[in-house]
Amino acid sequence: MTLVLPVDPLNPAADAIRQAADVILSGGLVAFPTETVYGLGANALNPEAVARIFEAKGRPRTNPLIVHVADTGSVLNVVADWPETAVRLAARFWPGPLTVVVSRHTVVPDLVTAGGPTVAVRCPAHTVARELIRAAGVPIAAPSANRSTELSPTRAQHVLRGLNGRIAMVLDGGECPCGIESTVVDVTGTVVRLLRPGVITVTMLEEVVGRVVVGPGHENVARSPGQMTKHYSPGTPIRLCTDQDPMVVSDISRWSGKRWGLVHFLGSAGPSVNGVVLRGLSDDPRSAAADLFEALHSLDEAELDWIAIIMPPDTPEWAGVRDRLIRAAAET
Ligand code: AMP
Ligand code: MG
């Protein structure tokens, strides 16, 4: 059984945080809210504890983990080098939803970095996450708290859908405000590279560090399996379309006898039209991101044959949401 401890997201009770920190220090796994999604945390310096993350998630060991620290100062305990670009990015975006890839410190176990020379680090803004890391007194390795390739969790009940009985504890701090995983940037090369889009956009990054190249270089392709195509996927098949797509605008009859859901980004809409379960998300990229995984989890639970999604526009502001949708729809 997984113990669920409710906590106030802004002012978590010290005894709940202490209990969770003790689980981390004894090598166990705790799911906890961050501003992005729920993380599945283990002591990042303990290889046996980190191995349990891979087991619980069914995560391939080739997929490295993000190490979470309580403040910018403690990042120096897990990195070999903290370049000027990282200093500037952290000064502007930490604590917050930005992960920075730099050279690893030798204390970081191989399993965390998938054997590579770099480590991904982040200082989260969520009070529960920061207090947990502080109380544990160790950096916490935490991928999203879901089974590998499945939907990311933005509520405690989403964590339980995939991991109930497989982990010691969930700190239930309610909804995750950003709703999609952190933006990941690699600062080890001569140019800053965006490895995963998130709510911190390329436009925002470029204001701080100048030009940012989108996508991995040859050297880090193997280390960036967040770029594996299939990821963030519900059990129900997903079909992506545009608002010009004939399936959506005229060919609904072809779908009779099938139950399907339709997600769009034009604002809220009624629950159902002609047997189609409609789910309207905001036309504002940040609000839409906040509700994205909740919408996909709830449609996935509705036992539909298909989920159709009308894609939001291909602009930097929507890059994080579009990335998750494209991977959610991928079959392999
Ligand atoms: P998640 O599975 O949601 O925790 O995502 C972790 C993301 O961080 C994945 O996209 C990884 O590829 C990326 N990541 C973690 N460590 C590294 C690293 N050392 N180099 C490049 N990407 C990394
Ligand atoms: Mg994940």
Tab-separated table of C-alpha atoms in Angstrom, residues 128-315:
chain	number	residue	atom	x	y	z
A	128	VAL	CA	6.508	21.130	-0.787
A	129	ALA	CA	9.340	20.067	-3.111
A	130	ARG	CA	11.818	22.524	-1.613
A	131	GLU	CA	10.938	21.691	2.000
A	132	LEU	CA	11.227	17.974	1.270
A	133	ILE	CA	14.693	18.382	-0.290
A	134	ARG	CA	15.763	20.631	2.587
A	135	ALA	CA	14.468	18.235	5.261
A	136	ALA	CA	16.132	15.241	3.581
A	137	GLY	CA	19.412	17.178	3.341
A	138	VAL	CA	20.310	15.356	0.109
A	139	PRO	CA	19.641	16.123	-3.554
A	140	ILE	CA	16.567	14.274	-4.822
A	141	ALA	CA	16.507	12.500	-8.202
A	142	ALA	CA	12.970	12.646	-9.535
A	143	PRO	CA	11.431	11.818	-12.893
A	144	SER	CA	7.679	12.212	-13.326
A	145	ALA	CA	5.681	9.927	-11.000
A	146	ASN	CA	4.073	7.732	-13.685
A	147	ARG	CA	4.830	4.393	-15.368
A	148	SER	CA	7.275	4.861	-18.232
A	149	THR	CA	5.642	6.141	-21.496
A	150	GLU	CA	2.305	6.843	-19.729
A	151	LEU	CA	0.637	10.178	-18.949
A	152	SER	CA	2.402	12.481	-16.514
A	153	PRO	CA	0.648	13.133	-13.189
A	154	THR	CA	-0.529	16.590	-12.154
A	155	ARG	CA	-2.711	15.338	-9.258
A	156	ALA	CA	-2.002	12.801	-6.479
A	157	GLN	CA	-4.726	10.517	-7.880
A	158	HIS	CA	-2.897	10.446	-11.246
A	159	VAL	CA	0.172	9.132	-9.382
A	160	LEU	CA	-1.935	6.399	-7.796
A	161	ARG	CA	-3.396	5.379	-11.196
A	162	GLY	CA	0.064	4.166	-12.207
A	163	LEU	CA	2.053	3.589	-9.032
A	164	ASN	CA	-0.294	2.614	-6.185
A	165	GLY	CA	1.402	-0.138	-4.184
A	166	ARG	CA	4.716	0.356	-6.014
A	167	ILE	CA	5.970	3.317	-3.940
A	168	ALA	CA	6.036	4.088	-0.223
A	169	MET	CA	4.306	7.478	-0.109
A	170	VAL	CA	2.595	10.303	-1.980
A	171	LEU	CA	2.519	13.834	-0.591
A	172	ASP	CA	-0.819	15.110	-1.893
A	173	GLY	CA	-0.389	18.841	-2.396
A	174	GLY	CA	-3.175	19.265	-4.952
A	175	GLU	CA	-2.703	20.458	-8.513
A	176	CYS	CA	0.642	21.246	-10.139
A	177	PRO	CA	0.479	24.870	-11.334
A	178	CYS	CA	2.516	24.616	-14.585
A	179	GLY	CA	1.188	21.201	-15.578
A	180	ILE	CA	3.928	20.098	-18.005
A	181	GLU	CA	7.509	19.015	-17.339
A	182	SER	CA	10.388	21.477	-17.066
A	183	THR	CA	12.115	23.063	-20.027
A	184	VAL	CA	15.487	21.257	-20.414
A	185	VAL	CA	18.556	23.095	-21.762
A	186	ASP	CA	22.069	21.788	-22.338
A	187	VAL	CA	24.785	24.371	-21.604
A	188	THR	CA	27.802	22.070	-22.009
A	189	GLY	CA	28.491	23.009	-25.636
A	190	THR	CA	29.394	26.224	-27.417
A	191	VAL	CA	25.707	26.970	-28.027
A	192	VAL	CA	22.796	26.569	-25.610
A	193	ARG	CA	20.525	23.755	-26.783
A	194	LEU	CA	16.866	23.241	-25.966
A	195	LEU	CA	16.388	19.503	-25.291
A	196	ARG	CA	12.759	19.663	-24.148
A	197	PRO	CA	10.292	22.563	-24.476
A	198	GLY	CA	8.262	23.643	-21.438
A	199	VAL	CA	6.576	26.736	-20.048
A	200	ILE	CA	9.882	28.637	-20.154
A	201	THR	CA	10.004	29.314	-23.891
A	202	VAL	CA	12.910	29.781	-26.310
A	203	THR	CA	11.978	33.461	-26.488
A	204	MET	CA	12.377	33.781	-22.696
A	205	LEU	CA	15.692	31.862	-22.726
A	206	GLU	CA	17.102	33.962	-25.562
A	207	GLU	CA	16.497	37.137	-23.565
A	208	VAL	CA	19.024	35.788	-21.041
A	209	VAL	CA	21.601	33.820	-23.064
A	210	GLY	CA	21.295	34.933	-26.683
A	211	ARG	CA	20.726	32.372	-29.429
A	212	VAL	CA	19.281	29.004	-28.406
A	213	VAL	CA	19.392	26.040	-30.792
A	214	VAL	CA	16.330	23.790	-30.701
A	215	GLY	CA	17.098	20.073	-30.503
A	216	PRO	CA	20.002	17.919	-29.353
A	217	GLY	CA	23.476	17.904	-30.892
A	218	HIS	CA	24.909	14.575	-32.079
A	219	GLU	CA	26.709	14.128	-28.786
A	220	ASN	CA	23.593	14.149	-26.608
A	221	VAL	CA	21.026	12.341	-28.728
A	222	ALA	CA	21.454	9.129	-26.762
A	223	ARG	CA	21.168	10.931	-23.456
A	224	SER	CA	17.885	12.632	-24.188
A	225	PRO	CA	15.262	9.936	-24.284
A	226	GLY	CA	12.609	12.465	-23.168
A	227	GLN	CA	12.919	12.772	-26.923
A	228	MET	CA	11.921	9.142	-27.410
A	229	THR	CA	8.890	9.554	-29.569
A	230	LYS	CA	6.315	7.618	-27.539
A	231	HIS	CA	5.939	9.278	-24.150
A	232	TYR	CA	3.200	10.890	-22.086
A	233	SER	CA	0.668	8.493	-23.656
A	234	PRO	CA	-2.799	7.520	-22.449
A	235	GLY	CA	-4.174	3.998	-23.125
A	236	THR	CA	-6.752	5.445	-25.551
A	237	PRO	CA	-5.413	6.064	-29.101
A	238	ILE	CA	-4.939	9.732	-29.961
A	239	ARG	CA	-5.388	11.343	-33.352
A	240	LEU	CA	-3.973	14.814	-33.932
A	241	CYS	CA	-5.701	17.118	-36.385
A	242	THR	CA	-6.028	20.740	-37.381
A	243	ASP	CA	-9.279	22.673	-37.337
A	244	GLN	CA	-9.322	22.204	-41.142
A	245	ASP	CA	-9.298	18.441	-40.738
A	246	PRO	CA	-12.295	16.826	-42.492
A	247	MET	CA	-12.602	14.260	-39.711
A	248	VAL	CA	-13.512	17.028	-37.331
A	249	VAL	CA	-15.500	19.459	-39.404
A	250	SER	CA	-17.612	17.250	-41.629
A	251	ASP	CA	-17.012	13.518	-41.388
A	252	ILE	CA	-18.472	12.847	-37.978
A	253	SER	CA	-20.759	10.145	-39.420
A	254	ARG	CA	-17.716	7.973	-40.172
A	255	TRP	CA	-17.247	7.865	-36.423
A	256	SER	CA	-20.753	6.817	-35.480
A	257	GLY	CA	-20.771	3.717	-33.352
A	258	LYS	CA	-17.416	4.789	-31.920
A	259	ARG	CA	-17.094	6.828	-28.781
A	260	TRP	CA	-14.613	9.603	-29.097
A	261	GLY	CA	-13.387	12.636	-27.246
A	262	LEU	CA	-12.333	15.905	-28.808
A	263	VAL	CA	-9.846	18.289	-27.196
A	264	HIS	CA	-9.502	21.830	-28.508
A	265	PHE	CA	-7.766	25.002	-27.380
A	266	LEU	CA	-10.522	27.548	-27.892
A	267	GLY	CA	-11.743	27.821	-24.316
A	268	SER	CA	-14.266	25.782	-22.369
A	269	ALA	CA	-17.097	23.919	-24.071
A	270	GLY	CA	-20.081	21.804	-23.038
A	271	PRO	CA	-19.586	18.184	-21.962
A	272	SER	CA	-20.878	16.404	-25.046
A	273	VAL	CA	-22.205	16.941	-28.596
A	274	ASN	CA	-23.575	14.052	-30.708
A	275	GLY	CA	-21.959	11.532	-28.388
A	276	VAL	CA	-18.581	13.238	-28.707
A	277	VAL	CA	-17.044	14.073	-25.330
A	278	LEU	CA	-15.745	17.615	-25.769
A	279	ARG	CA	-12.969	19.036	-23.654
A	280	GLY	CA	-12.059	22.665	-24.235
A	281	LEU	CA	-8.730	23.894	-22.929
A	282	SER	CA	-7.722	27.541	-22.716
A	283	ASP	CA	-6.464	29.481	-25.747
A	284	ASP	CA	-3.712	30.775	-23.428
A	285	PRO	CA	-0.678	28.416	-23.595
A	286	ARG	CA	0.136	28.542	-19.868
A	287	SER	CA	-3.418	27.886	-18.714
A	288	ALA	CA	-3.791	25.136	-21.307
A	289	ALA	CA	-0.558	23.482	-20.106
A	290	ALA	CA	-1.808	23.567	-16.506
A	291	ASP	CA	-4.888	21.502	-17.457
A	292	LEU	CA	-3.419	19.356	-20.241
A	293	PHE	CA	-2.578	16.106	-18.432
A	294	GLU	CA	-5.691	16.340	-16.245
A	295	ALA	CA	-7.788	16.515	-19.440
A	296	LEU	CA	-5.987	13.514	-20.967
A	297	HIS	CA	-6.260	11.472	-17.736
A	298	SER	CA	-9.990	12.139	-17.476
A	299	LEU	CA	-10.671	11.357	-21.163
A	300	ASP	CA	-8.552	8.214	-20.797
A	301	GLU	CA	-10.779	7.099	-17.911
A	302	ALA	CA	-13.938	7.696	-19.996
A	303	GLU	CA	-13.314	4.500	-22.044
A	304	LEU	CA	-13.424	6.158	-25.444
A	305	ASP	CA	-12.335	4.529	-28.721
A	306	TRP	CA	-10.379	7.590	-29.813
A	307	ILE	CA	-9.294	10.961	-28.549
A	308	ALA	CA	-9.043	13.571	-31.332
A	309	ILE	CA	-7.020	16.705	-30.584
A	310	ILE	CA	-7.167	19.898	-32.607
A	311	MET	CA	-3.580	21.147	-32.373
A	312	PRO	CA	-2.785	24.643	-31.098
A	313	PRO	CA	-0.648	26.876	-33.379
A	314	ASP	CA	3.005	26.120	-34.134
A	315	THR	CA	4.499	29.066	-32.194
